[in-house]
Amino acid sequence: MTNNTMIELQQVSKLYEQTAAVDAIDLTINKGEFCVLVGTSGCGKSTTLRMINRLIPHSAGKILIEDQEINSFNEQTLRRRIGYAIQNTGLFPHWSVERNIGTVPRLLKWPEKRIQERVVELLELLNLPYSDFAHKYPSELSGGQAQRVGVARALAGDPDILLMDEPFGALDPITRESLQNELLRIQQQIHKTIVFVTHDMDEALKLANHIVVMDQGKIIQQASPYELLLNPATAFVSQLLGGEDRGLKQAGLMKVGEHMFAAKSSNINNMVFNSLGFDISATEQLASVKTHDSLRFALSVMLWHQCDMLKVEEEQQLVGYISLQQIMQARPHG
Amino acid sequence: MLGIRFDKVMPLLTGASLLSIWSLDYVNLQPNRILPGVGYSLQDAVGWWWMFIVTTLLISAFLLSFIRLPTKRLLQLLIVSLLLVFMPISLSSFASNHIPETLTHARTGLGAAFWVLLFLLVLMLIELQQKLKLSRLIICLISILPIISFLFAYLDGGLETLAILREYNARSDQFHQAVKVHITLVSGAVFTSMLLASCLVALMRKVEAAQKIIFPLLNFIQTIPSLALFGLLIAPLGYLASKSEWLQAMNVSGIGWAPAMIALIAYSLLPMVRNTFVALEEVSSSIIEAAKGMGMSPLQVFIQVRLPLAMPVILEGIRITTIQAIGLTAVAALIGAGGLGNFIFQGLGQAAMDMVLLGALPILLLALVADLLFTSAMALFGRQSTRSGVIN
């Protein structure tokens, strides 16, 4: 174990009666890592997560946080150091947004002024204006807003570790996607160690830098998203990855900006176009994508417009081109 | 066909009111408690001038329903309030016009038209409250108006001949005593069953098997008719009291307050335990899990999260229990527990309906006041809770 390790599970099991919900798993999660546990329902991913903050006691093995066995902490002290967000938000309906977010700081007995500053800071971080939201009650929030508050509450005590149990599972696809993007943006600012449970492989591929695939209480494979897509260890993993959809999923992980050819002077463009057998005079009418769009999105635009070349624009300025051939040849850098 | 939809409720209620004051007796006058009385219509009782005003007001309220006027409901509310204020005054006006000073035992009974009009006016008030979306508080303030005008008429001496007040004046000490006993029995029973219910619920939440015993038992008690339960308690309590000096010192015997209190508590337990238990259990498990996950201790989870979220339903249980106990205590008069039920049963025995009213009206009033208190308390707690209450 290096001192870069945040959470370590050694031969951890959870037994109900005689059946193992989690069966002797080993897992190391590094500091600042976004680790996603993924699998079908009943695979033990949620149980694993809840053993980390002792909501479920583990039956065997050792769980270490920064080298210390979690059973050596007081249960409440441990949980106050770990952020926790769940699917149905679990917001307290009789408390305002402000009071909900202040839950853990209040348990930690922070002074009132510091708590309020923290609430203001977190609402700002999650794009919920303080004046509009602080005094609302959970029943007055939309599903997406409530989940943002849930995330803010989990972050309130400034924990090093954030546990998230299918936090976006109950949201509609559009809200879910915007919250996923938000979470990625926040993680770039705060660098927490996040353990995230989902059954949605697309969500896992999008968020994680460490994916752990579980089935029947065991870890089947753990890898980075690219590795997982390139080398699924078993038929089960490739099935989870969507079988033949894998190609699209992989394209979904790559950005147009990394694989386009940048626009140069028109002479050079001309040469490239000629070599591709392409008519330069037609470029004006090309459909456009942005550098941050995925290759999967670019492919979809091509299919829709029935063309094999797209303009790449940023703030209405041409920055490059991407062709079908480039998409086909693209390989992940990571 | 006109394309406009009119209110149907207000025309119906005002129409019925008009019909009742024009066709039924408003009051009747008995020379004394025994002799049968003579009926008076509203016109006979207060004169054609008042009759004209009342009729005009009711017809206006009737017609207002059919016109398009933004303030029409407020006008109707004004008319209803005026009529409510008028009703006690009409009684004192009747007494001063029709009862000679010489008839010292004469008493005024309230006739069918009076009760019908009062009932219909209250219905109108409720209807207008709902249509205007008024808060309960405003309706309570409006309901105080006729009580004020009643007190004025009473202090003025104009209501002395009212039969129910004659009954009251004849036994005012007894009445005050009865009210005190009634309230003591009810609050004692409600408070004790609250304590007992908390213990039982705590037990049921700890030991699952306890649920299987406690609920059927409480359900069984609830099915025993109240009179039978009062009767059943006489023998064992009488026996215990004869054996124990301590119980005798506390004035416990087969009849009186002790069996009444025990029976009241027994009946109160089911609604109290059921609502408290269900309220605490129904708090969403994801909320409790979140509270634990945040690092709250079990006590903090209970005090800060589970209990406040369960509170509206628990209060609902206490409300049901209190109102039920107010009614049951009336029956307890039969085994000598005292209370307002005394007047009801004595009055029934003597065929003196005014005395029955002297017992029944305050019971009704107590129940309404209790209902109001608990509803306000629940509104305070329930504001943020999105969960619907458990149905009784």
mmCIF file of N, CA and C in Angstrom, chain A residues 27-97:
data_model
loop_
_atom_site.group_PDB
_atom_site.id
_atom_site.type_symbol
_atom_site.label_atom_id
_atom_site.label_comp_id
_atom_site.label_asym_id
_atom_site.label_seq_id
_atom_site.Cartn_x
_atom_site.Cartn_y
_atom_site.Cartn_z
ATOM 1 N N LEU A 27 -10.093 -4.417 -3.117
ATOM 2 C CA LEU A 27 -10.276 -3.219 -3.926
ATOM 3 C C LEU A 27 -9.446 -2.098 -3.325
ATOM 4 N N THR A 28 -8.702 -1.415 -4.175
ATOM 5 C CA THR A 28 -7.917 -0.268 -3.707
ATOM 6 C C THR A 28 -8.369 0.966 -4.471
ATOM 7 N N ILE A 29 -8.722 1.989 -3.728
ATOM 8 C CA ILE A 29 -9.163 3.229 -4.371
ATOM 9 C C ILE A 29 -8.208 4.339 -3.964
ATOM 10 N N ASN A 30 -7.621 4.977 -4.968
ATOM 11 C CA ASN A 30 -6.618 6.004 -4.690
ATOM 12 C C ASN A 30 -7.247 7.351 -4.392
ATOM 13 N N LYS A 31 -6.451 8.220 -3.805
ATOM 14 C CA LYS A 31 -6.906 9.584 -3.511
ATOM 15 C C LYS A 31 -7.265 10.300 -4.801
ATOM 16 N N GLY A 32 -8.375 11.007 -4.771
ATOM 17 C CA GLY A 32 -8.789 11.809 -5.918
ATOM 18 C C GLY A 32 -9.364 11.001 -7.065
ATOM 19 N N GLU A 33 -9.527 9.698 -6.858
ATOM 20 C CA GLU A 33 -10.018 8.835 -7.928
ATOM 21 C C GLU A 33 -11.553 8.880 -7.978
ATOM 22 N N PHE A 34 -12.082 8.772 -9.189
ATOM 23 C CA PHE A 34 -13.527 8.646 -9.351
ATOM 24 C C PHE A 34 -13.795 7.188 -9.683
ATOM 25 N N CYS A 35 -14.166 6.424 -8.654
ATOM 26 C CA CYS A 35 -14.310 4.976 -8.818
ATOM 27 C C CYS A 35 -15.784 4.637 -8.937
ATOM 28 N N VAL A 36 -16.174 3.959 -10.014
ATOM 29 C CA VAL A 36 -17.575 3.600 -10.200
ATOM 30 C C VAL A 36 -17.742 2.093 -10.092
ATOM 31 N N LEU A 37 -18.630 1.670 -9.171
ATOM 32 C CA LEU A 37 -18.975 0.248 -9.072
ATOM 33 C C LEU A 37 -20.190 0.025 -9.954
ATOM 34 N N VAL A 38 -20.050 -0.909 -10.896
ATOM 35 C CA VAL A 38 -21.159 -1.107 -11.831
ATOM 36 C C VAL A 38 -21.504 -2.586 -11.907
ATOM 37 N N GLY A 39 -22.782 -2.858 -12.116
ATOM 38 C CA GLY A 39 -23.228 -4.240 -12.207
ATOM 39 C C GLY A 39 -24.742 -4.285 -12.186
ATOM 40 N N THR A 40 -25.289 -5.489 -12.391
ATOM 41 C CA THR A 40 -26.751 -5.614 -12.375
ATOM 42 C C THR A 40 -27.256 -5.558 -10.936
ATOM 43 N N SER A 41 -28.579 -5.440 -10.762
ATOM 44 C CA SER A 41 -29.065 -5.321 -9.392
ATOM 45 C C SER A 41 -28.824 -6.623 -8.635
ATOM 46 N N GLY A 42 -28.465 -6.484 -7.372
ATOM 47 C CA GLY A 42 -28.181 -7.652 -6.559
ATOM 48 C C GLY A 42 -26.766 -8.163 -6.694
ATOM 49 N N CYS A 43 -25.898 -7.394 -7.362
ATOM 50 C CA CYS A 43 -24.536 -7.887 -7.563
ATOM 51 C C CYS A 43 -23.633 -7.567 -6.377
ATOM 52 N N GLY A 44 -24.142 -6.758 -5.426
ATOM 53 C CA GLY A 44 -23.342 -6.461 -4.240
ATOM 54 C C GLY A 44 -22.671 -5.102 -4.277
ATOM 55 N N LYS A 45 -22.918 -4.325 -5.352
ATOM 56 C CA LYS A 45 -22.225 -3.035 -5.461
ATOM 57 C C LYS A 45 -22.674 -2.062 -4.379
ATOM 58 N N SER A 46 -23.999 -2.035 -4.159
ATOM 59 C CA SER A 46 -24.525 -1.125 -3.149
ATOM 60 C C SER A 46 -24.097 -1.553 -1.740
ATOM 61 N N THR A 47 -24.112 -2.851 -1.511
ATOM 62 C CA THR A 47 -23.669 -3.368 -0.214
ATOM 63 C C THR A 47 -22.220 -2.985 0.045
ATOM 64 N N THR A 48 -21.391 -3.132 -1.006
ATOM 65 C CA THR A 48 -19.980 -2.760 -0.868
ATOM 66 C C THR A 48 -19.854 -1.300 -0.447
ATOM 67 N N LEU A 49 -20.619 -0.438 -1.131
ATOM 68 C CA LEU A 49 -20.555 0.992 -0.827
ATOM 69 C C LEU A 49 -20.939 1.255 0.620
ATOM 70 N N ARG A 50 -22.046 0.619 1.042
ATOM 71 C CA ARG A 50 -22.566 0.908 2.372
ATOM 72 C C ARG A 50 -21.725 0.271 3.480
ATOM 73 N N MET A 51 -20.863 -0.664 3.102
ATOM 74 C CA MET A 51 -19.953 -1.188 4.119
ATOM 75 C C MET A 51 -18.860 -0.170 4.426
ATOM 76 N N ILE A 52 -18.572 0.693 3.429
ATOM 77 C CA ILE A 52 -17.477 1.655 3.636
ATOM 78 C C ILE A 52 -17.835 2.660 4.735
ATOM 79 N N ASN A 53 -19.114 3.095 4.799
ATOM 80 C CA ASN A 53 -19.457 3.981 5.914
ATOM 81 C C ASN A 53 -20.208 3.241 7.031
ATOM 82 N N ARG A 54 -20.082 1.934 7.015
ATOM 83 C CA ARG A 54 -20.598 1.084 8.102
ATOM 84 C C ARG A 54 -22.103 1.124 8.261
ATOM 85 N N LEU A 55 -22.836 1.572 7.209
ATOM 86 C CA LEU A 55 -24.290 1.420 7.286
ATOM 87 C C LEU A 55 -24.621 -0.065 7.290
ATOM 88 N N ILE A 56 -23.762 -0.852 6.645
ATOM 89 C CA ILE A 56 -23.839 -2.307 6.731
ATOM 90 C C ILE A 56 -22.505 -2.781 7.308
ATOM 91 N N PRO A 57 -22.532 -3.534 8.396
ATOM 92 C CA PRO A 57 -21.270 -4.038 8.947
ATOM 93 C C PRO A 57 -20.719 -5.164 8.067
ATOM 94 N N HIS A 58 -19.410 -5.168 7.826
ATOM 95 C CA HIS A 58 -18.868 -6.269 7.016
ATOM 96 C C HIS A 58 -18.635 -7.494 7.891
ATOM 97 N N SER A 59 -18.819 -8.668 7.268
ATOM 98 C CA SER A 59 -18.739 -9.901 8.054
ATOM 99 C C SER A 59 -17.305 -10.403 8.169
ATOM 100 N N ALA A 60 -16.490 -10.125 7.155
ATOM 101 C CA ALA A 60 -15.118 -10.626 7.198
ATOM 102 C C ALA A 60 -14.226 -9.711 6.398
ATOM 103 N N GLY A 61 -12.945 -9.791 6.643
ATOM 104 C CA GLY A 61 -11.976 -8.972 5.924
ATOM 105 C C GLY A 61 -11.751 -7.647 6.616
ATOM 106 N N LYS A 62 -11.003 -6.777 5.932
ATOM 107 C CA LYS A 62 -10.633 -5.492 6.520
ATOM 108 C C LYS A 62 -10.995 -4.381 5.561
ATOM 109 N N ILE A 63 -11.552 -3.300 6.094
ATOM 110 C CA ILE A 63 -11.746 -2.099 5.285
ATOM 111 C C ILE A 63 -10.905 -1.005 5.923
ATOM 112 N N LEU A 64 -9.983 -0.450 5.153
ATOM 113 C CA LEU A 64 -9.089 0.579 5.686
ATOM 114 C C LEU A 64 -9.353 1.905 4.992
ATOM 115 N N ILE A 65 -9.415 2.957 5.792
ATOM 116 C CA ILE A 65 -9.448 4.297 5.223
ATOM 117 C C ILE A 65 -8.195 5.004 5.694
ATOM 118 N N GLU A 66 -7.391 5.440 4.774
ATOM 119 C CA GLU A 66 -6.086 6.025 5.078
ATOM 120 C C GLU A 66 -5.344 5.166 6.112
ATOM 121 N N ASP A 67 -5.303 3.857 5.795
ATOM 122 C CA ASP A 67 -4.540 2.916 6.614
ATOM 123 C C ASP A 67 -5.154 2.543 7.953
ATOM 124 N N GLN A 68 -6.332 3.088 8.233
ATOM 125 C CA GLN A 68 -6.921 2.738 9.528
ATOM 126 C C GLN A 68 -8.196 1.920 9.331
ATOM 127 N N GLU A 69 -8.283 0.829 10.050
ATOM 128 C CA GLU A 69 -9.457 -0.052 10.005
ATOM 129 C C GLU A 69 -10.682 0.755 10.434
ATOM 130 N N ILE A 70 -11.775 0.704 9.627
ATOM 131 C CA ILE A 70 -12.920 1.578 9.917
ATOM 132 C C ILE A 70 -13.584 1.238 11.239
ATOM 133 N N ASN A 71 -13.449 -0.017 11.687
ATOM 134 C CA ASN A 71 -14.072 -0.355 12.968
ATOM 135 C C ASN A 71 -13.359 0.282 14.158
ATOM 136 N N SER A 72 -12.158 0.883 13.888
ATOM 137 C CA SER A 72 -11.460 1.516 14.993
ATOM 138 C C SER A 72 -12.002 2.915 15.254
ATOM 139 N N PHE A 73 -12.829 3.424 14.302
ATOM 140 C CA PHE A 73 -13.442 4.735 14.527
ATOM 141 C C PHE A 73 -14.776 4.565 15.233
ATOM 142 N N ASN A 74 -15.211 5.654 15.874
ATOM 143 C CA ASN A 74 -16.609 5.702 16.305
ATOM 144 C C ASN A 74 -17.473 5.798 15.044
ATOM 145 N N GLU A 75 -18.579 5.050 15.048
ATOM 146 C CA GLU A 75 -19.427 4.946 13.871
ATOM 147 C C GLU A 75 -19.864 6.325 13.343
ATOM 148 N N GLN A 76 -20.343 7.167 14.276
ATOM 149 C CA GLN A 76 -20.833 8.488 13.851
ATOM 150 C C GLN A 76 -19.687 9.384 13.355
ATOM 151 N N THR A 77 -18.553 9.317 14.041
ATOM 152 C CA THR A 77 -17.404 10.133 13.629
ATOM 153 C C THR A 77 -16.981 9.762 12.219
ATOM 154 N N LEU A 78 -16.957 8.462 11.944
ATOM 155 C CA LEU A 78 -16.579 7.982 10.619
ATOM 156 C C LEU A 78 -17.513 8.557 9.560
ATOM 157 N N ARG A 79 -18.833 8.453 9.821
ATOM 158 C CA ARG A 79 -19.798 8.858 8.797
ATOM 159 C C ARG A 79 -19.780 10.364 8.571
ATOM 160 N N ARG A 80 -19.479 11.128 9.626
ATOM 161 C CA ARG A 80 -19.427 12.584 9.443
ATOM 162 C C ARG A 80 -18.233 12.981 8.580
ATOM 163 N N ARG A 81 -17.240 12.085 8.466
ATOM 164 C CA ARG A 81 -16.078 12.372 7.625
ATOM 165 C C ARG A 81 -16.276 11.921 6.183
ATOM 166 N N ILE A 82 -17.413 11.225 5.913
ATOM 167 C CA ILE A 82 -17.643 10.676 4.581
ATOM 168 C C ILE A 82 -18.947 11.248 4.038
ATOM 169 N N GLY A 83 -18.880 11.908 2.892
ATOM 170 C CA GLY A 83 -20.105 12.420 2.279
ATOM 171 C C GLY A 83 -20.955 11.274 1.753
ATOM 172 N N TYR A 84 -22.282 11.433 1.787
ATOM 173 C CA TYR A 84 -23.147 10.336 1.382
ATOM 174 C C TYR A 84 -24.352 10.892 0.628
ATOM 175 N N ALA A 85 -24.522 10.477 -0.621
ATOM 176 C CA ALA A 85 -25.693 10.904 -1.399
ATOM 177 C C ALA A 85 -26.390 9.668 -1.936
ATOM 178 N N ILE A 86 -27.739 9.652 -1.885
ATOM 179 C CA ILE A 86 -28.465 8.453 -2.318
ATOM 180 C C ILE A 86 -29.500 8.781 -3.384
ATOM 181 N N GLN A 87 -30.080 7.708 -3.926
ATOM 182 C CA GLN A 87 -30.952 7.856 -5.090
ATOM 183 C C GLN A 87 -32.124 8.804 -4.873
ATOM 184 N N ASN A 88 -32.898 8.578 -3.797
ATOM 185 C CA ASN A 88 -34.078 9.421 -3.602
ATOM 186 C C ASN A 88 -33.756 10.661 -2.780
ATOM 187 N N THR A 89 -32.552 11.119 -2.899
ATOM 188 C CA THR A 89 -32.011 12.311 -2.235
ATOM 189 C C THR A 89 -32.010 12.195 -0.712
ATOM 190 N N GLY A 90 -33.071 11.596 -0.130
ATOM 191 C CA GLY A 90 -33.112 11.481 1.325
ATOM 192 C C GLY A 90 -33.077 12.833 2.011
ATOM 193 N N LEU A 91 -33.484 13.888 1.305
ATOM 194 C CA LEU A 91 -33.530 15.208 1.948
ATOM 195 C C LEU A 91 -34.593 15.171 3.045
ATOM 196 N N PHE A 92 -34.353 15.933 4.114
ATOM 197 C CA PHE A 92 -35.328 15.967 5.202
ATOM 198 C C PHE A 92 -36.441 16.938 4.838
ATOM 199 N N PRO A 93 -37.672 16.429 4.628
ATOM 200 C CA PRO A 93 -38.727 17.282 4.088
ATOM 201 C C PRO A 93 -39.153 18.400 5.033
ATOM 202 N N HIS A 94 -38.840 18.269 6.330
ATOM 203 C CA HIS A 94 -39.283 19.308 7.268
ATOM 204 C C HIS A 94 -38.219 20.377 7.466
ATOM 205 N N TRP A 95 -37.107 20.279 6.755
ATOM 206 C CA TRP A 95 -36.052 21.278 6.877
ATOM 207 C C TRP A 95 -35.892 22.017 5.557
ATOM 208 N N SER A 96 -35.513 23.292 5.650
ATOM 209 C CA SER A 96 -35.259 24.070 4.443
ATOM 210 C C SER A 96 -33.990 23.548 3.779
ATOM 211 N N VAL A 97 -33.779 23.983 2.537
ATOM 212 C CA VAL A 97 -32.569 23.604 1.804
ATOM 213 C C VAL A 97 -31.330 23.966 2.624
#
